[in-house]
JSON list of C-alpha atoms in Angstrom, two decimals:
[
{"chain": "A", "resi": 1, "resn": "MET", "atom": "CA", "xyz": [2.29, -1.46, -12.00]},
{"chain": "A", "resi": 2, "resn": "ILE", "atom": "CA", "xyz": [0.07, 0.78, -9.95]},
{"chain": "A", "resi": 3, "resn": "ASP", "atom": "CA", "xyz": [-0.66, 4.14, -11.55]},
{"chain": "A", "resi": 4, "resn": "LEU", "atom": "CA", "xyz": [0.38, 6.59, -8.84]},
{"chain": "A", "resi": 5, "resn": "GLN", "atom": "CA", "xyz": [-0.39, 10.26, -8.84]},
{"chain": "A", "resi": 6, "resn": "ILE", "atom": "CA", "xyz": [2.02, 11.96, -6.44]},
{"chain": "A", "resi": 7, "resn": "THR", "atom": "CA", "xyz": [1.34, 15.49, -5.24]},
{"chain": "A", "resi": 8, "resn": "GLY", "atom": "CA", "xyz": [3.00, 17.75, -2.71]},
{"chain": "A", "resi": 9, "resn": "ARG", "atom": "CA", "xyz": [1.20, 20.04, -0.30]},
{"chain": "A", "resi": 10, "resn": "HIS", "atom": "CA", "xyz": [3.30, 22.81, 1.26]},
{"chain": "A", "resi": 11, "resn": "PHE", "atom": "CA", "xyz": [6.27, 20.76, 0.12]},
{"chain": "A", "resi": 12, "resn": "GLU", "atom": "CA", "xyz": [8.55, 20.97, -2.92]},
{"chain": "A", "resi": 13, "resn": "LEU", "atom": "CA", "xyz": [8.69, 17.56, -4.57]},
{"chain": "A", "resi": 14, "resn": "ASP", "atom": "CA", "xyz": [12.16, 16.68, -5.72]},
{"chain": "A", "resi": 15, "resn": "ALA", "atom": "CA", "xyz": [13.00, 13.78, -8.02]},
{"chain": "A", "resi": 16, "resn": "ARG", "atom": "CA", "xyz": [14.48, 11.63, -5.23]},
{"chain": "A", "resi": 17, "resn": "VAL", "atom": "CA", "xyz": [11.31, 11.66, -3.11]},
{"chain": "A", "resi": 18, "resn": "VAL", "atom": "CA", "xyz": [9.07, 10.99, -6.11]},
{"chain": "A", "resi": 19, "resn": "LYS", "atom": "CA", "xyz": [11.28, 8.12, -7.29]},
{"chain": "A", "resi": 20, "resn": "TYR", "atom": "CA", "xyz": [11.39, 6.66, -3.77]},
{"chain": "A", "resi": 21, "resn": "ALA", "atom": "CA", "xyz": [7.60, 6.80, -3.38]},
{"chain": "A", "resi": 22, "resn": "GLN", "atom": "CA", "xyz": [7.07, 5.21, -6.81]},
{"chain": "A", "resi": 23, "resn": "SER", "atom": "CA", "xyz": [9.53, 2.41, -6.08]},
{"chain": "A", "resi": 24, "resn": "LYS", "atom": "CA", "xyz": [8.10, 1.61, -2.61]},
{"chain": "A", "resi": 25, "resn": "LEU", "atom": "CA", "xyz": [4.40, 1.94, -3.37]},
{"chain": "A", "resi": 26, "resn": "GLY", "atom": "CA", "xyz": [4.55, 0.83, -7.00]},
{"chain": "A", "resi": 27, "resn": "GLN", "atom": "CA", "xyz": [5.77, -2.63, -6.06]},
{"chain": "A", "resi": 28, "resn": "LEU", "atom": "CA", "xyz": [2.57, -3.35, -4.12]},
{"chain": "A", "resi": 29, "resn": "ASP", "atom": "CA", "xyz": [0.98, -4.62, -7.33]},
{"chain": "A", "resi": 30, "resn": "ARG", "atom": "CA", "xyz": [2.72, -7.96, -6.83]},
{"chain": "A", "resi": 31, "resn": "TYR", "atom": "CA", "xyz": [0.38, -8.59, -3.88]},
{"chain": "A", "resi": 32, "resn": "ILE", "atom": "CA", "xyz": [-2.82, -7.65, -5.75]},
{"chain": "A", "resi": 33, "resn": "LEU", "atom": "CA", "xyz": [-4.84, -10.33, -7.50]},
{"chain": "A", "resi": 34, "resn": "LYS", "atom": "CA", "xyz": [-3.97, -10.82, -11.15]},
{"chain": "A", "resi": 35, "resn": "GLN", "atom": "CA", "xyz": [-7.65, -10.59, -12.09]},
{"chain": "A", "resi": 36, "resn": "VAL", "atom": "CA", "xyz": [-7.70, -6.90, -11.13]},
{"chain": "A", "resi": 37, "resn": "PRO", "atom": "CA", "xyz": [-7.12, -5.13, -14.46]},
{"chain": "A", "resi": 38, "resn": "HIS", "atom": "CA", "xyz": [-5.98, -1.67, -13.44]},
{"chain": "A", "resi": 39, "resn": "VAL", "atom": "CA", "xyz": [-5.16, -0.06, -10.09]},
{"chain": "A", "resi": 40, "resn": "HIS", "atom": "CA", "xyz": [-5.06, 3.68, -9.42]},
{"chain": "A", "resi": 41, "resn": "GLY", "atom": "CA", "xyz": [-3.41, 5.31, -6.43]},
{"chain": "A", "resi": 42, "resn": "HIS", "atom": "CA", "xyz": [-2.98, 8.80, -5.07]},
{"chain": "A", "resi": 43, "resn": "VAL", "atom": "CA", "xyz": [-0.13, 9.88, -2.79]},
{"chain": "A", "resi": 44, "resn": "VAL", "atom": "CA", "xyz": [-0.08, 13.22, -0.97]},
{"chain": "A", "resi": 45, "resn": "LEU", "atom": "CA", "xyz": [3.19, 14.30, 0.63]},
{"chain": "A", "resi": 46, "resn": "GLU", "atom": "CA", "xyz": [2.73, 17.22, 3.00]},
{"chain": "A", "resi": 47, "resn": "PHE", "atom": "CA", "xyz": [4.81, 19.44, 5.24]},
{"chain": "A", "resi": 48, "resn": "ASP", "atom": "CA", "xyz": [2.63, 20.32, 8.24]},
{"chain": "A", "resi": 49, "resn": "LYS", "atom": "CA", "xyz": [3.88, 23.26, 10.32]},
{"chain": "A", "resi": 50, "resn": "SER", "atom": "CA", "xyz": [0.87, 23.27, 12.63]},
{"chain": "A", "resi": 51, "resn": "GLY", "atom": "CA", "xyz": [1.51, 19.86, 14.18]},
{"chain": "A", "resi": 52, "resn": "ARG", "atom": "CA", "xyz": [4.14, 18.81, 16.66]},
{"chain": "A", "resi": 53, "resn": "GLU", "atom": "CA", "xyz": [7.76, 19.23, 15.63]},
{"chain": "A", "resi": 54, "resn": "ASP", "atom": "CA", "xyz": [8.40, 15.49, 15.44]},
{"chain": "A", "resi": 55, "resn": "ASN", "atom": "CA", "xyz": [5.36, 14.93, 13.19]},
{"chain": "A", "resi": 56, "resn": "SER", "atom": "CA", "xyz": [5.98, 17.56, 10.55]},
{"chain": "A", "resi": 57, "resn": "PHE", "atom": "CA", "xyz": [6.06, 15.34, 7.43]},
{"chain": "A", "resi": 58, "resn": "VAL", "atom": "CA", "xyz": [2.79, 13.65, 6.47]},
{"chain": "A", "resi": 59, "resn": "CYS", "atom": "CA", "xyz": [2.23, 10.95, 3.86]},
{"chain": "A", "resi": 60, "resn": "GLU", "atom": "CA", "xyz": [-1.30, 9.96, 2.76]},
{"chain": "A", "resi": 61, "resn": "VAL", "atom": "CA", "xyz": [-1.83, 7.03, 0.42]},
{"chain": "A", "resi": 62, "resn": "SER", "atom": "CA", "xyz": [-5.13, 6.08, -1.19]},
{"chain": "A", "resi": 63, "resn": "ILE", "atom": "CA", "xyz": [-5.46, 3.10, -3.56]},
{"chain": "A", "resi": 64, "resn": "ASN", "atom": "CA", "xyz": [-8.67, 2.33, -5.42]},
{"chain": "A", "resi": 65, "resn": "LEU", "atom": "CA", "xyz": [-9.47, -1.33, -6.01]},
{"chain": "A", "resi": 66, "resn": "PRO", "atom": "CA", "xyz": [-12.70, -2.92, -7.24]},
{"chain": "A", "resi": 67, "resn": "LYS", "atom": "CA", "xyz": [-15.23, -2.92, -4.37]},
{"chain": "A", "resi": 68, "resn": "SER", "atom": "CA", "xyz": [-12.71, -1.35, -1.98]},
{"chain": "A", "resi": 69, "resn": "GLN", "atom": "CA", "xyz": [-10.58, 1.69, -1.24]},
{"chain": "A", "resi": 70, "resn": "LEU", "atom": "CA", "xyz": [-7.41, 1.36, 0.82]},
{"chain": "A", "resi": 71, "resn": "TYR", "atom": "CA", "xyz": [-6.15, 4.34, 2.84]},
{"chain": "A", "resi": 72, "resn": "ALA", "atom": "CA", "xyz": [-3.18, 5.02, 5.09]},
{"chain": "A", "resi": 73, "resn": "LYS", "atom": "CA", "xyz": [-1.87, 8.19, 6.70]},
{"chain": "A", "resi": 74, "resn": "GLU", "atom": "CA", "xyz": [1.30, 8.67, 8.72]},
{"chain": "A", "resi": 75, "resn": "ALA", "atom": "CA", "xyz": [3.15, 11.67, 10.16]},
{"chain": "A", "resi": 76, "resn": "THR", "atom": "CA", "xyz": [6.81, 11.42, 11.17]},
{"chain": "A", "resi": 77, "resn": "LEU", "atom": "CA", "xyz": [10.01, 13.40, 11.42]},
{"chain": "A", "resi": 78, "resn": "ASN", "atom": "CA", "xyz": [11.27, 12.22, 8.03]},
{"chain": "A", "resi": 79, "resn": "MET", "atom": "CA", "xyz": [9.40, 12.01, 4.69]},
{"chain": "A", "resi": 80, "resn": "TYR", "atom": "CA", "xyz": [11.09, 8.73, 3.74]},
{"chain": "A", "resi": 81, "resn": "ALA", "atom": "CA", "xyz": [10.05, 7.13, 7.04]},
{"chain": "A", "resi": 82, "resn": "ALA", "atom": "CA", "xyz": [6.46, 8.29, 6.50]},
{"chain": "A", "resi": 83, "resn": "ILE", "atom": "CA", "xyz": [6.45, 6.65, 3.05]},
{"chain": "A", "resi": 84, "resn": "ASP", "atom": "CA", "xyz": [7.88, 3.41, 4.50]},
{"chain": "A", "resi": 85, "resn": "ILE", "atom": "CA", "xyz": [5.25, 3.23, 7.25]},
{"chain": "A", "resi": 86, "resn": "CYS", "atom": "CA", "xyz": [2.40, 3.96, 4.82]},
{"chain": "A", "resi": 87, "resn": "GLU", "atom": "CA", "xyz": [3.75, 1.26, 2.51]},
{"chain": "A", "resi": 88, "resn": "ALA", "atom": "CA", "xyz": [3.64, -1.27, 5.36]},
{"chain": "A", "resi": 89, "resn": "LYS", "atom": "CA", "xyz": [0.08, -0.27, 6.31]},
{"chain": "A", "resi": 90, "resn": "ILE", "atom": "CA", "xyz": [-1.17, -0.48, 2.72]},
{"chain": "A", "resi": 91, "resn": "LYS", "atom": "CA", "xyz": [0.61, -3.81, 2.22]},
{"chain": "A", "resi": 92, "resn": "SER", "atom": "CA", "xyz": [-1.27, -5.36, 5.14]},
{"chain": "A", "resi": 93, "resn": "GLN", "atom": "CA", "xyz": [-4.56, -4.00, 3.79]},
{"chain": "A", "resi": 94, "resn": "VAL", "atom": "CA", "xyz": [-3.79, -5.39, 0.31]},
{"chain": "A", "resi": 95, "resn": "LEU", "atom": "CA", "xyz": [-3.06, -8.81, 1.78]},
{"chain": "A", "resi": 96, "resn": "LYS", "atom": "CA", "xyz": [-6.40, -8.75, 3.65]},
{"chain": "A", "resi": 97, "resn": "TYR", "atom": "CA", "xyz": [-8.15, -7.68, 0.43]},
{"chain": "A", "resi": 98, "resn": "LYS", "atom": "CA", "xyz": [-6.47, -10.50, -1.47]},
{"chain": "A", "resi": 99, "resn": "GLU", "atom": "CA", "xyz": [-7.41, -13.06, 1.18]},
{"chain": "A", "resi": 100, "resn": "LYS", "atom": "CA", "xyz": [-11.03, -11.91, 1.12]},
{"chain": "A", "resi": 101, "resn": "HIS", "atom": "CA", "xyz": [-11.40, -11.82, -2.68]},
{"chain": "A", "resi": 102, "resn": "MET", "atom": "CA", "xyz": [-9.36, -14.89, -3.62]},
{"chain": "A", "resi": 103, "resn": "PRO", "atom": "CA", "xyz": [-11.46, -17.67, -5.14]},
{"chain": "A", "resi": 104, "resn": "LYS", "atom": "CA", "xyz": [-12.60, -20.00, -2.39]},
{"chain": "A", "resi": 105, "resn": "ARG", "atom": "CA", "xyz": [-11.58, -23.19, -4.18]},
{"chain": "A", "resi": 106, "resn": "GLY", "atom": "CA", "xyz": [-7.99, -22.08, -4.69]},
{"chain": "A", "resi": 107, "resn": "ARG", "atom": "CA", "xyz": [-7.72, -20.86, -1.13]},
{"chain": "A", "resi": 108, "resn": "LEU", "atom": "CA", "xyz": [-8.85, -24.22, 0.28]},
{"chain": "A", "resi": 109, "resn": "LEU", "atom": "CA", "xyz": [-6.74, -26.38, -2.03]},
{"chain": "A", "resi": 110, "resn": "LYS", "atom": "CA", "xyz": [-3.62, -24.43, -1.20]},
{"chain": "A", "resi": 111, "resn": "PHE", "atom": "CA", "xyz": [-3.73, -25.50, 2.45]},
{"chain": "A", "resi": 112, "resn": "TRP", "atom": "CA", "xyz": [-5.22, -28.98, 2.09]},
{"chain": "A", "resi": 113, "resn": "LYS", "atom": "CA", "xyz": [-2.86, -31.95, 2.22]},
{"chain": "A", "resi": 114, "resn": "PRO", "atom": "CA", "xyz": [-4.02, -35.58, 2.05]},
{"chain": "A", "resi": 115, "resn": "SER", "atom": "CA", "xyz": [-3.19, -37.64, 5.09]},
{"chain": "A", "resi": 116, "resn": "ASP", "atom": "CA", "xyz": [-0.82, -40.60, 4.78]},
{"chain": "A", "resi": 117, "resn": "ASP", "atom": "CA", "xyz": [-2.71, -42.49, 7.47]},
{"chain": "A", "resi": 118, "resn": "ASN", "atom": "CA", "xyz": [-4.66, -45.45, 5.99]},
{"chain": "A", "resi": 119, "resn": "SER", "atom": "CA", "xyz": [-6.56, -46.35, 9.16]}
]
């Protein structure tokens, strides 16, 4: 499980939002390589009055991995939607990280199939 530190900026964190963020972003560890021992993440949930009215809730996610730091930021009308969009952005970055750092031998053997053609 990813160790997430969730903070609120200009926003009262209630238990539902914290639980939702932990459930959505905490399940990203299933996409991370098993060789990575421990993963830390930081989530900032913010209410931004200065921006446009439809972008008042901001979610920033930062996850520290060995040799890399993943970051996503999204502003929407709803805090839950911002968390969902950040989760999708971080998921794609984690999959790219996994593809890049997977052992080369395992990556090649996974897609290689012997041909049945004896000619």
